[in-house]
């Protein structure tokens, strides 16, 4: 700890005086820059897609950004509507459910690292000083709220079940007959699988299954599941990016088919 009023970080008393911001000579800025561009691209597309409020349904495909469709206005697009939000809801139906997938992603351990580095530069990379004078980590408000991730995990599971249901429904044709598939079916199935891989590789999920145990030997089933989830957990960053990119692609595919820009390819 530094005394009140003393400079913190690289300028703190007792720290070596180095005349340059960092001694790293590699391209350390490349990774946070790519991360920032990737996240920005998703944010821009997802914001546009969520607000536009049309072309999100083409029987039997529904965009993952709009499922479940809770507003009565969904019926005007042909989408199955639960009608929980009546016609008084003036905005896009996607905005009703956005908080859950958004909260799950925003509080994810991987994305926290990603945006702390690429947007807040806290720090941008190992061995690179951050521009902020104070560091309180996630021990205080507002970042202590990141602990809510374990609860968003459960909401994420509910959405995975719903989107898996949408993928199963996609095995019907445009007239509602079963055991048909188009390219859109494949897209929705891959989207659901990637979302499950993302959730199952979650750190909270791994802790839920194998954490707080004194003896693995007394819990062989949980130990077995924990070992399997640990394999997925090692690839959490990969699943985070794949599922993020593919959920946007799934929305785009449904949108292009629904708007008539492309025709869904019939497989059987
Ligand atoms: S840590 Fe990334 S989803 Fe839980």
Tab-separated table of C-alpha atoms and ligand atoms in Angstrom:
chain	number	residue	atom	x	y	z
A	1	UNK	CA	0.000	0.000	0.000
A	2	UNK	CA	1.125	3.514	-0.653
A	3	UNK	CA	0.705	6.360	1.789
A	4	UNK	CA	-2.161	8.727	1.034
A	5	UNK	CA	-0.997	11.201	-1.579
A	6	UNK	CA	1.961	9.080	-2.738
A	7	UNK	CA	2.050	8.109	-6.378
A	8	UNK	CA	0.806	4.595	-7.067
A	9	UNK	CA	1.763	2.078	-9.737
A	10	UNK	CA	5.079	2.462	-11.527
A	11	UNK	CA	5.751	5.749	-9.800
A	12	UNK	CA	5.282	4.354	-6.283
A	13	UNK	CA	8.049	4.638	-3.695
A	14	UNK	CA	10.374	1.638	-3.778
A	15	UNK	CA	9.725	0.847	-7.441
A	16	UNK	CA	12.627	0.917	-9.880
A	17	UNK	CA	12.792	4.092	-11.928
A	18	UNK	CA	12.347	3.030	-15.517
A	19	UNK	CA	12.354	5.796	-18.108
A	20	UNK	CA	10.027	4.078	-20.555
A	21	UNK	CA	6.411	2.950	-20.101
A	22	UNK	CA	7.357	-0.713	-20.612
A	23	UNK	CA	10.447	-2.780	-21.332
A	24	UNK	CA	8.509	-5.132	-23.553
A	25	UNK	CA	9.690	-4.986	-27.151
A	26	UNK	CA	7.235	-7.495	-28.638
A	27	UNK	CA	3.922	-6.477	-30.171
A	28	UNK	CA	2.054	-6.771	-26.870
A	29	UNK	CA	-0.638	-4.372	-28.103
A	30	UNK	CA	-1.741	-6.691	-30.895
A	31	UNK	CA	-3.843	-9.069	-28.760
A	32	UNK	CA	-5.838	-6.364	-26.886
A	33	UNK	CA	-6.335	-4.500	-30.172
A	34	UNK	CA	-7.721	-7.569	-31.960
A	35	UNK	CA	-9.914	-8.313	-28.941
A	36	UNK	CA	-11.246	-4.761	-28.952
A	37	UNK	CA	-12.034	-4.849	-32.675
A	38	UNK	CA	-13.768	-8.223	-32.328
A	39	UNK	CA	-15.899	-7.116	-29.398
A	40	UNK	CA	-16.714	-3.781	-31.037
A	41	UNK	CA	-17.824	-5.531	-34.224
A	42	UNK	CA	-20.150	-7.754	-32.210
A	43	UNK	CA	-21.510	-4.856	-30.134
A	44	UNK	CA	-22.281	-2.780	-33.233
A	45	UNK	CA	-23.978	-5.663	-35.064
A	46	UNK	CA	-25.890	-6.964	-32.012
A	47	UNK	CA	-27.135	-3.472	-31.102
A	48	UNK	CA	-28.407	-2.898	-34.624
A	49	UNK	CA	-29.994	-6.367	-34.815
A	50	UNK	CA	-31.646	-6.036	-31.394
A	51	UNK	CA	-33.126	-2.595	-32.060
A	52	UNK	CA	-34.345	-3.088	-35.601
A	53	UNK	CA	-37.208	-5.367	-34.513
A	54	UNK	CA	-38.005	-7.028	-37.859
A	55	UNK	CA	-36.891	-9.918	-40.094
A	56	UNK	CA	-36.088	-12.113	-37.099
A	57	UNK	CA	-38.422	-14.979	-37.954
A	58	UNK	CA	-38.917	-17.219	-40.942
A	59	UNK	CA	-40.927	-20.360	-40.227
A	60	UNK	CA	-39.480	-22.422	-38.519
A	61	UNK	CA	-36.325	-20.362	-37.869
A	62	UNK	CA	-36.113	-17.692	-35.197
A	63	UNK	CA	-33.139	-15.471	-34.481
A	64	UNK	CA	-31.437	-16.294	-31.148
A	65	UNK	CA	-31.539	-12.569	-30.321
A	66	UNK	CA	-35.343	-12.720	-30.252
A	67	UNK	CA	-36.016	-16.064	-28.597
A	68	UNK	CA	-38.091	-16.468	-26.513
A	69	UNK	CA	-40.381	-13.865	-28.074
A	70	UNK	CA	-42.217	-12.374	-25.099
A	71	UNK	CA	-43.977	-9.405	-26.692
A	72	UNK	CA	-47.390	-9.541	-28.320
A	73	UNK	CA	-45.880	-7.688	-31.277
A	74	UNK	CA	-43.938	-10.884	-32.182
A	75	UNK	CA	-47.138	-12.287	-33.658
A	76	UNK	CA	-47.021	-9.649	-36.404
A	77	UNK	CA	-43.782	-11.187	-37.669
A	78	UNK	CA	-45.269	-14.700	-37.513
A	79	UNK	CA	-43.073	-15.711	-34.574
A	80	UNK	CA	-44.629	-17.748	-31.743
A	81	UNK	CA	-45.319	-15.189	-29.039
A	82	UNK	CA	-45.759	-15.816	-25.332
A	83	UNK	CA	-47.496	-12.435	-25.159
A	84	UNK	CA	-46.248	-11.709	-21.635
A	85	UNK	CA	-45.514	-8.177	-22.778
A	86	UNK	CA	-48.662	-6.790	-24.388
A	87	UNK	CA	-49.037	-4.463	-27.331
A	88	UNK	CA	-48.113	-1.600	-24.972
A	89	UNK	CA	-44.442	-2.622	-25.324
A	90	UNK	CA	-43.236	-0.120	-27.919
A	91	UNK	CA	-39.705	-1.362	-28.523
A	92	UNK	CA	-38.082	-4.334	-30.201
A	93	UNK	CA	-38.928	-7.658	-28.463
A	94	UNK	CA	-35.204	-8.482	-28.324
A	95	UNK	CA	-34.664	-5.748	-25.743
A	96	UNK	CA	-36.836	-7.601	-23.196
A	97	UNK	CA	-34.543	-10.620	-22.981
A	98	UNK	CA	-31.225	-8.971	-23.819
A	99	UNK	CA	-30.207	-8.484	-20.172
A	100	UNK	CA	-29.782	-12.230	-19.571
A	101	UNK	CA	-27.346	-13.247	-22.328
A	102	UNK	CA	-25.678	-9.848	-22.034
A	103	UNK	CA	-25.267	-10.175	-18.257
A	104	UNK	CA	-23.925	-13.710	-18.645
A	105	UNK	CA	-21.326	-12.596	-21.190
A	106	UNK	CA	-20.375	-9.339	-19.481
A	107	UNK	CA	-19.648	-11.048	-16.155
A	108	UNK	CA	-17.887	-14.056	-17.728
A	109	UNK	CA	-14.374	-14.523	-16.360
A	110	UNK	CA	-12.889	-14.609	-19.857
A	111	UNK	CA	-14.704	-11.530	-21.173
A	112	UNK	CA	-13.789	-9.646	-17.996
A	113	UNK	CA	-10.140	-10.253	-18.767
A	114	UNK	CA	-10.773	-9.339	-22.408
A	115	UNK	CA	-12.426	-5.992	-21.845
A	116	UNK	CA	-10.341	-5.038	-18.809
A	117	UNK	CA	-7.321	-5.370	-21.088
A	118	UNK	CA	-8.614	-4.079	-24.392
A	119	UNK	CA	-10.935	-1.253	-23.276
A	120	UNK	CA	-9.788	-0.208	-19.800
A	121	UNK	CA	-6.090	-1.090	-20.239
A	122	UNK	CA	-6.066	-2.351	-16.681
A	123	UNK	CA	-3.464	-3.483	-17.636
A	124	UNK	CA	-3.348	-3.871	-21.419
A	125	UNK	CA	-0.820	-6.704	-21.103
A	126	UNK	CA	1.598	-8.265	-18.621
A	127	UNK	CA	4.525	-5.966	-17.887
A	128	UNK	CA	2.698	-2.935	-19.307
A	129	UNK	CA	1.698	-0.270	-16.792
A	130	UNK	CA	-1.903	0.747	-16.609
A	131	UNK	CA	-2.832	4.417	-16.914
A	132	UNK	CA	-4.975	4.386	-13.765
A	133	UNK	CA	-3.652	5.708	-10.483
A	134	UNK	CA	-5.682	3.420	-8.256
A	135	UNK	CA	-6.354	-0.279	-8.404
A	136	UNK	CA	-9.148	-1.768	-6.327
A	137	UNK	CA	-9.813	-4.814	-8.471
A	138	UNK	CA	-13.170	-6.454	-8.019
A	139	UNK	CA	-13.316	-5.971	-4.264
A	140	UNK	CA	-15.492	-2.854	-4.327
A	141	UNK	CA	-18.562	-1.426	-6.001
A	142	UNK	CA	-19.229	-1.518	-8.907
A	143	UNK	CA	-16.948	-4.366	-10.003
A	144	UNK	CA	-17.843	-6.495	-6.983
A	145	UNK	CA	-21.147	-6.993	-8.823
A	146	UNK	CA	-19.238	-9.266	-11.207
A	147	UNK	CA	-19.866	-11.977	-8.597
A	148	UNK	CA	-23.388	-12.163	-9.938
A	149	UNK	CA	-21.980	-14.282	-12.761
A	150	UNK	CA	-22.832	-17.534	-10.952
A	151	UNK	CA	-26.528	-16.531	-11.075
A	152	UNK	CA	-26.402	-15.424	-14.697
A	153	UNK	CA	-24.996	-18.886	-15.404
A	154	UNK	CA	-28.369	-20.400	-14.474
A	155	UNK	CA	-30.241	-17.913	-16.670
A	156	UNK	CA	-27.819	-18.846	-19.459
A	157	UNK	CA	-28.829	-22.484	-19.069
A	158	UNK	CA	-32.502	-21.561	-19.466
A	159	UNK	CA	-31.689	-19.758	-22.714
A	160	UNK	CA	-29.648	-22.738	-23.905
A	161	UNK	CA	-32.677	-24.982	-23.389
A	162	UNK	CA	-34.889	-22.534	-25.301
A	163	UNK	CA	-32.443	-22.216	-28.194
A	164	UNK	CA	-32.026	-25.993	-28.288
A	165	UNK	CA	-35.805	-26.258	-28.539
A	166	UNK	CA	-35.667	-23.763	-31.442
A	167	UNK	CA	-33.059	-25.964	-33.142
A	168	UNK	CA	-35.298	-29.028	-32.741
A	169	UNK	CA	-38.291	-27.107	-34.100
A	170	UNK	CA	-36.124	-26.231	-37.103
A	171	UNK	CA	-36.425	-29.864	-38.211
A	172	UNK	CA	-39.852	-28.954	-39.533
A	173	UNK	CA	-40.356	-27.497	-42.956
A	174	UNK	CA	-42.038	-24.223	-43.806
A	175	UNK	CA	-45.446	-25.959	-43.685
A	176	UNK	CA	-44.893	-27.430	-40.231
A	177	UNK	CA	-44.114	-31.035	-41.298
A	178	UNK	CA	-41.435	-32.853	-39.299
A	179	UNK	CA	-38.180	-34.531	-40.381
A	180	UNK	CA	-37.083	-31.905	-42.830
A	181	UNK	CA	-34.011	-29.741	-42.659
A	182	UNK	CA	-32.565	-26.779	-44.433
A	183	UNK	CA	-29.264	-24.981	-44.064
A	184	UNK	CA	-30.982	-22.886	-41.398
A	185	UNK	CA	-31.559	-26.064	-39.347
A	186	UNK	CA	-27.833	-26.780	-39.414
A	187	UNK	CA	-27.078	-23.193	-38.430
A	188	UNK	CA	-29.469	-23.303	-35.457
A	189	UNK	CA	-28.127	-26.689	-34.307
A	190	UNK	CA	-24.494	-25.513	-34.436
A	191	UNK	CA	-25.501	-22.365	-32.572
A	192	UNK	CA	-27.134	-24.394	-29.783
A	193	UNK	CA	-24.146	-26.771	-29.520
A	194	UNK	CA	-21.683	-23.878	-29.274
A	195	UNK	CA	-23.784	-22.188	-26.588
A	196	UNK	CA	-23.828	-25.394	-24.549
A	197	UNK	CA	-20.050	-25.756	-24.950
A	198	UNK	CA	-19.623	-22.167	-23.797
A	199	UNK	CA	-21.834	-22.726	-20.724
A	200	UNK	CA	-20.363	-26.125	-19.857
A	201	UNK	CA	-16.829	-24.734	-20.017
A	202	UNK	CA	-17.784	-21.870	-17.662
A	203	UNK	CA	-15.651	-21.510	-14.522
A	204	UNK	CA	-18.773	-21.234	-12.359
A	205	UNK	CA	-20.098	-24.460	-13.836
A	206	UNK	CA	-16.831	-26.245	-13.055
A	207	UNK	CA	-16.892	-24.919	-9.508
A	208	UNK	CA	-20.531	-25.876	-9.114
A	209	UNK	CA	-19.767	-29.453	-10.073
A	210	UNK	CA	-16.432	-30.030	-8.349
A	211	UNK	CA	-15.938	-27.154	-5.938
A	212	UNK	CA	-16.238	-27.109	-2.146
A	213	UNK	CA	-15.440	-30.813	-1.836
A	214	UNK	CA	-12.942	-32.069	0.732
A	215	UNK	CA	-12.476	-35.493	-0.798
A	216	UNK	CA	-12.953	-36.289	-4.456
A	217	UNK	CA	-12.708	-39.972	-3.541
A	218	UNK	CA	-16.058	-39.734	-1.744
A	219	UNK	CA	-17.765	-38.126	-4.752
A	220	UNK	CA	-16.711	-40.217	-7.770
A	221	UNK	CA	-19.516	-38.994	-10.040
A	222	UNK	CA	-18.823	-35.342	-9.345
A	223	UNK	CA	-15.094	-35.989	-9.745
A	224	UNK	CA	-15.710	-37.652	-13.112
A	225	UNK	CA	-17.915	-34.752	-14.268
A	226	UNK	CA	-15.397	-32.211	-12.949
A	227	UNK	CA	-12.604	-33.864	-14.941
A	228	UNK	CA	-14.685	-33.738	-18.130
A	229	UNK	CA	-15.691	-30.127	-17.561
A	230	UNK	CA	-12.067	-29.227	-16.854
A	231	UNK	CA	-11.157	-30.348	-20.379
A	232	UNK	CA	-13.810	-27.980	-21.754
A	233	UNK	CA	-12.806	-25.263	-19.304
A	234	UNK	CA	-9.294	-25.156	-20.790
A	235	UNK	CA	-10.919	-24.082	-24.060
A	236	UNK	CA	-13.334	-21.560	-22.569
A	237	UNK	CA	-11.846	-18.634	-24.496
A	238	UNK	CA	-12.233	-20.537	-27.761
A	239	UNK	CA	-15.876	-21.386	-27.011
A	240	UNK	CA	-16.516	-17.797	-25.890
A	241	UNK	CA	-15.435	-16.465	-29.295
A	242	UNK	CA	-16.971	-19.232	-31.387
A	243	UNK	CA	-20.354	-18.968	-29.681
A	244	UNK	CA	-20.292	-15.157	-29.805
A	245	UNK	CA	-19.488	-15.049	-33.499
A	246	UNK	CA	-21.928	-17.811	-34.373
A	247	UNK	CA	-24.857	-16.337	-32.497
A	248	UNK	CA	-24.421	-13.198	-34.626
A	249	UNK	CA	-24.082	-15.324	-37.761
A	250	UNK	CA	-27.270	-17.233	-36.862
A	251	UNK	CA	-29.166	-13.964	-36.504
A	252	UNK	CA	-27.741	-12.792	-39.826
A	253	UNK	CA	-28.725	-16.017	-41.591
A	254	UNK	CA	-32.320	-15.908	-40.315
A	255	UNK	CA	-32.460	-12.211	-41.157
A	256	UNK	CA	-31.279	-12.737	-44.734
A	257	UNK	CA	-33.769	-15.574	-45.291
A	258	UNK	CA	-36.637	-13.672	-43.640
A	259	UNK	CA	-35.989	-10.539	-45.667
A	260	UNK	CA	-35.849	-12.523	-48.907
A	261	UNK	CA	-32.237	-11.589	-49.593
A	262	UNK	CA	-31.326	-15.299	-49.816
A	263	UNK	CA	-33.273	-18.549	-50.063
A	264	UNK	CA	-32.841	-21.218	-47.425
A	265	UNK	CA	-31.092	-24.245	-48.918
A	266	UNK	CA	-33.272	-27.363	-48.515
A	267	UNK	CA	-31.306	-30.442	-47.416
A	268	UNK	CA	-34.085	-33.044	-47.021
B	1	LIG	S1	-16.614	-17.913	-16.864
B	1	LIG	FE1	-17.186	-17.482	-18.881
B	1	LIG	S2	-19.265	-18.066	-18.942
B	1	LIG	FE2	-18.705	-18.421	-16.861
